[in-house]
């Protein structure tokens, strides 16, 4: 059977057609780089996504610090990860790059701060 | 009775506020009951904002007389109350022989009404006055003008408030009773109020209140008009309002410059019975643009920044013919109740004369003592954008908050917003602050400033985010925080 | 009056990149004027990732992408002033700005316009109906949620398939709101395919093409919207109305370059981009005033914004050091398939980067640049989408004459 994918790895958004036989990938067309091929292989076996959200900051010049994952995690665990992140509260000052949850849900992915938040002046 | 008001005014729009302000010249305890959260949510804030010359109304009518009087005094009033008013003139543009006949009749009527500065002009003169207009000739009314209807209403209300009038918002009158001493008891959504005199200045609610007072039988219909607002870059093409030649009952779709340099087009006139529905239908927007383009061919969709509508309460007879203003005291039905019915256009121009006319009727029945402390002057918020570079510099030096521009489109500063948030009437809605400053009124419609404005309201007034209202009761902007406090 | 070689109006991705590049070229007497309290512009609220793949070969969030430039600005000690709003730019390049410290005027040799863009609003679209609370543009919702910690929505309908709208659909879903659907009036999406995939499809949010909101209901908070299907002329089809109960309508219906200051400075705009007309030096119709980024034309990716601003800075650096920039007498014409190009004029003497957007989706096509009917540059496209900005270099040595260039897309 034929399955179609829109690659999300880069803004090109290649439309990739994958030919499957009994769930096994036999051929692929439409990708313009090796990342596209890797994406489709991953999607077929274990689709993964990154998420970006915010954590509470106390005493900061901003009420929130934005965070993201360092690596994608399985798509069906996104809301579990959100629940973990929602429980986090940091104290200002907060530096970008700070790991706020290491290996979230046991995956090789940390939750890191993406925006520094200074103390409220 | 301890909590007895001398006068309670029902409705805090421009008529109610004008009545309250004019009454505060006397030694009276006055309250204003307003069902909305600010003074210009209905007809007072939803109109063409044109100060009329007084030529369009039947000679001898109150509309004619009070409009001419209101027009004459508007310049002084604007100075006293510090609201923006521009006597820019206006033209009624015609093309046909019939148009010319109508304009001649209109001019004769105007002169009989006491309107001044009316003149028939040819095409050449018309194009000198308004180069971008289409038409063969016009009637020019040099004494017509435009004002900011929000600032005008707010100025009247604030001046009343500063002279001791108490404003009660979110206070809709639900019933009126009279006790054996002849005092009125007003049941409202915020509890009961008692007074010796009551004034019905309820605008769209005038019939409801009139009925409650026992003065029954008025027929009031709503005439709903839709408008489109155009970007300020169209402003330079329109130095004064351009109207078509009027019919008997309807002024026609006109193009109006606003005091801030935008252009509005409208209104149509749809008869409505729902006085709360302000939606603008697509077909009306298309119709407005098409009609107005015949007068002024500079209407492009790319310049639309907003649309709005307003409803005029029109008192009509059994045949549906529109009647004059009704300003009365019916001693036999409701003594000490001033009943104002069908106050529509030219109510904006005539607001203060209407108030004075009403008060004259009170004075025929009761002696009113002067209030020696009355101050007719009120100061508005100084608009940073309207000043010269030197004045701006001076203002920032005196108050650094004037150096912080919060609304980029209308260049509204923190200082102006702070003054607006701490307004004398205690209004705290986003739209209330918008009306007082023009923040959120520009081409980005609050895309840049509304977050800052909202945060300032929370901080300055100690409100929670869930208490922030957009305009009306129930118009919460937020459901809470993304992340609650730990 | 203080004198500066270069005043940069706006400290977002374009302004920051221009500043850093100018500094590299030896121009030190620069000043960045930023109206907000922080540098970074709109990137500060774009917390999602996917930025930087072209510029830095790595996926970053918006704040991280901005921080790379901000750190560079600080390291190079490039002067900047935040909380400062530019009120006016004169054709003589006098820049007037207000801050709490007062009103300041600068005489600049060159002014770089990097003010970005604003969102199209409900009023600009003229959506009929009432005006309750709960109708927001996507960027406003993004700011409320990501900067101000405010939750403005629970039950959501989105009009417009712009990227910010789709990104907010995902963001709202992650925070517990329910996004019922995204409606797009055009027959094709206006945002990038990857965002349809990862922001909508991943969360089961349907995208309906050729649909639009035809009524807004509610006199206090929004209670619902009416949605209609539209015909090929984008007119609502009577009888297709469907009601959606919701408390929030989010608009992601396009961005408009923010050129009010440019107009006052006498800069001529292109009606198609609503940004300035520029030559290959990114110089506008006013000598010494340059423009890049979203104030010039709305970009799909921030990477291209920065790279465009860097090219601008190369030219502006020459200009302020007294070199004469080559005259640009050659116009660039387009066929009906091309929405616009940047630049609109070139010298014909130097290679230049051509940026353009197509007006409709086209598959297996070629973007061709011709002079005197002769092909001088081309780019093959498997699929050309209006959502994507197409860029390629046109080489001067391939040009055949001093005639205007013509850009077309051929299938």
mmCIF file of C-alpha atoms in Angstrom, chain B residues 192-316:
data_model
loop_
_atom_site.group_PDB
_atom_site.id
_atom_site.type_symbol
_atom_site.label_atom_id
_atom_site.label_comp_id
_atom_site.label_asym_id
_atom_site.label_seq_id
_atom_site.Cartn_x
_atom_site.Cartn_y
_atom_site.Cartn_z
ATOM 1 C CA UNK B 192 -33.333 50.393 45.174
ATOM 2 C CA UNK B 193 -32.881 54.145 44.787
ATOM 3 C CA UNK B 194 -35.259 56.865 45.943
ATOM 4 C CA UNK B 195 -35.669 60.394 44.646
ATOM 5 C CA UNK B 196 -37.952 63.381 44.489
ATOM 6 C CA UNK B 197 -37.438 63.991 40.770
ATOM 7 C CA UNK B 198 -36.747 61.473 38.067
ATOM 8 C CA UNK B 199 -35.482 62.152 34.552
ATOM 9 C CA UNK B 200 -36.055 59.661 31.766
ATOM 10 C CA UNK B 201 -32.999 60.005 29.564
ATOM 11 C CA UNK B 202 -32.909 56.323 28.714
ATOM 12 C CA UNK B 203 -32.349 56.745 24.982
ATOM 13 C CA UNK B 204 -33.275 53.445 23.394
ATOM 14 C CA UNK B 205 -35.042 52.557 26.653
ATOM 15 C CA UNK B 206 -37.136 55.752 26.707
ATOM 16 C CA UNK B 207 -40.423 54.001 26.004
ATOM 17 C CA UNK B 208 -39.822 51.327 28.643
ATOM 18 C CA UNK B 209 -39.087 53.949 31.289
ATOM 19 C CA UNK B 210 -41.942 56.166 30.118
ATOM 20 C CA UNK B 211 -44.306 53.216 30.529
ATOM 21 C CA UNK B 212 -42.891 52.528 33.990
ATOM 22 C CA UNK B 213 -43.598 56.142 34.899
ATOM 23 C CA UNK B 214 -47.189 55.654 33.816
ATOM 24 C CA UNK B 215 -46.845 57.775 30.684
ATOM 25 C CA UNK B 216 -47.960 55.167 28.238
ATOM 26 C CA UNK B 217 -48.671 54.993 24.580
ATOM 27 C CA UNK B 218 -45.476 56.193 22.940
ATOM 28 C CA UNK B 219 -44.453 54.293 19.885
ATOM 29 C CA UNK B 220 -40.657 54.192 19.515
ATOM 30 C CA UNK B 221 -38.902 52.372 16.718
ATOM 31 C CA UNK B 222 -35.196 51.841 16.209
ATOM 32 C CA UNK B 223 -33.438 53.083 13.124
ATOM 33 C CA UNK B 224 -30.250 51.086 12.845
ATOM 34 C CA UNK B 225 -27.385 52.458 10.825
ATOM 35 C CA UNK B 226 -24.184 50.672 9.944
ATOM 36 C CA UNK B 227 -20.825 52.352 9.366
ATOM 37 C CA UNK B 228 -17.400 51.448 8.032
ATOM 38 C CA UNK B 229 -14.285 53.197 9.379
ATOM 39 C CA UNK B 230 -11.399 53.852 7.004
ATOM 40 C CA UNK B 231 -7.689 54.181 7.700
ATOM 41 C CA UNK B 232 -6.286 57.601 8.562
ATOM 42 C CA UNK B 233 -4.471 57.847 5.289
ATOM 43 C CA UNK B 234 -7.845 58.560 3.648
ATOM 44 C CA UNK B 235 -8.395 61.541 5.982
ATOM 45 C CA UNK B 236 -6.552 64.145 3.915
ATOM 46 C CA UNK B 237 -8.982 63.507 1.043
ATOM 47 C CA UNK B 238 -11.957 64.643 3.083
ATOM 48 C CA UNK B 239 -11.800 68.017 4.834
ATOM 49 C CA UNK B 240 -15.511 68.026 5.751
ATOM 50 C CA UNK B 241 -18.522 65.686 5.779
ATOM 51 C CA UNK B 242 -20.115 65.091 2.398
ATOM 52 C CA UNK B 243 -23.833 64.306 2.331
ATOM 53 C CA UNK B 244 -26.181 63.563 -0.516
ATOM 54 C CA UNK B 245 -29.304 65.670 -0.951
ATOM 55 C CA UNK B 246 -31.651 64.559 1.832
ATOM 56 C CA UNK B 247 -35.078 63.036 1.448
ATOM 57 C CA UNK B 248 -37.882 63.990 3.822
ATOM 58 C CA UNK B 249 -37.000 61.504 6.504
ATOM 59 C CA UNK B 250 -33.479 60.380 5.902
ATOM 60 C CA UNK B 251 -30.188 62.208 5.578
ATOM 61 C CA UNK B 252 -28.720 59.568 3.317
ATOM 62 C CA UNK B 253 -25.443 57.698 3.336
ATOM 63 C CA UNK B 254 -22.668 60.184 3.885
ATOM 64 C CA UNK B 255 -18.915 60.251 4.088
ATOM 65 C CA UNK B 256 -17.614 61.884 7.230
ATOM 66 C CA UNK B 257 -14.173 62.872 8.358
ATOM 67 C CA UNK B 258 -13.577 62.124 12.014
ATOM 68 C CA UNK B 259 -11.921 64.464 14.438
ATOM 69 C CA UNK B 260 -8.932 62.099 14.525
ATOM 70 C CA UNK B 261 -8.448 62.021 10.779
ATOM 71 C CA UNK B 262 -10.221 58.809 9.835
ATOM 72 C CA UNK B 263 -13.189 58.634 7.488
ATOM 73 C CA UNK B 264 -16.494 56.911 8.231
ATOM 74 C CA UNK B 265 -19.072 55.892 5.665
ATOM 75 C CA UNK B 266 -22.698 55.316 6.571
ATOM 76 C CA UNK B 267 -25.331 54.981 7.774
ATOM 77 C CA UNK B 268 -28.089 53.034 6.124
ATOM 78 C CA UNK B 269 -31.371 53.108 8.071
ATOM 79 C CA UNK B 270 -32.928 49.726 8.908
ATOM 80 C CA UNK B 271 -36.011 49.687 11.099
ATOM 81 C CA UNK B 272 -35.323 47.344 14.040
ATOM 82 C CA UNK B 273 -37.023 46.282 17.248
ATOM 83 C CA UNK B 274 -34.022 44.544 18.880
ATOM 84 C CA UNK B 275 -32.134 47.398 20.545
ATOM 85 C CA UNK B 276 -29.225 45.253 21.655
ATOM 86 C CA UNK B 277 -28.119 43.833 18.353
ATOM 87 C CA UNK B 278 -25.285 45.811 16.782
ATOM 88 C CA UNK B 279 -24.115 43.306 14.176
ATOM 89 C CA UNK B 280 -23.249 44.683 10.765
ATOM 90 C CA UNK B 281 -24.446 42.534 7.848
ATOM 91 C CA UNK B 282 -22.282 41.939 4.810
ATOM 92 C CA UNK B 283 -24.853 43.248 2.346
ATOM 93 C CA UNK B 284 -25.062 46.524 4.254
ATOM 94 C CA UNK B 285 -21.288 46.975 4.162
ATOM 95 C CA UNK B 286 -21.312 46.389 0.425
ATOM 96 C CA UNK B 287 -24.232 48.773 0.013
ATOM 97 C CA UNK B 288 -22.546 51.509 2.068
ATOM 98 C CA UNK B 289 -19.371 51.312 0.047
ATOM 99 C CA UNK B 290 -21.282 51.345 -3.222
ATOM 100 C CA UNK B 291 -23.542 54.280 -2.301
ATOM 101 C CA UNK B 292 -20.824 56.389 -0.741
ATOM 102 C CA UNK B 293 -18.493 55.797 -3.688
ATOM 103 C CA UNK B 294 -20.905 57.789 -5.859
ATOM 104 C CA UNK B 295 -20.188 60.829 -3.693
ATOM 105 C CA UNK B 296 -16.558 60.188 -2.902
ATOM 106 C CA UNK B 297 -14.781 57.631 -5.071
ATOM 107 C CA UNK B 298 -11.932 56.783 -2.696
ATOM 108 C CA UNK B 299 -13.294 53.783 -0.843
ATOM 109 C CA UNK B 300 -11.029 50.751 -0.974
ATOM 110 C CA UNK B 301 -11.343 47.621 1.089
ATOM 111 C CA UNK B 302 -7.659 47.780 1.966
ATOM 112 C CA UNK B 303 -8.450 50.884 4.036
ATOM 113 C CA UNK B 304 -11.212 49.306 6.153
ATOM 114 C CA UNK B 305 -10.186 49.203 9.771
ATOM 115 C CA UNK B 306 -13.492 48.496 11.490
ATOM 116 C CA UNK B 307 -17.251 48.586 11.175
ATOM 117 C CA UNK B 308 -19.890 49.511 13.728
ATOM 118 C CA UNK B 309 -23.538 50.348 13.991
ATOM 119 C CA UNK B 310 -25.811 52.530 16.059
ATOM 120 C CA UNK B 311 -29.540 52.696 16.699
ATOM 121 C CA UNK B 312 -31.580 55.886 16.890
ATOM 122 C CA UNK B 313 -34.776 55.831 18.966
ATOM 123 C CA UNK B 314 -37.448 57.452 16.829
ATOM 124 C CA UNK B 315 -40.827 58.431 18.208
ATOM 125 C CA UNK B 316 -43.406 57.773 15.491
#
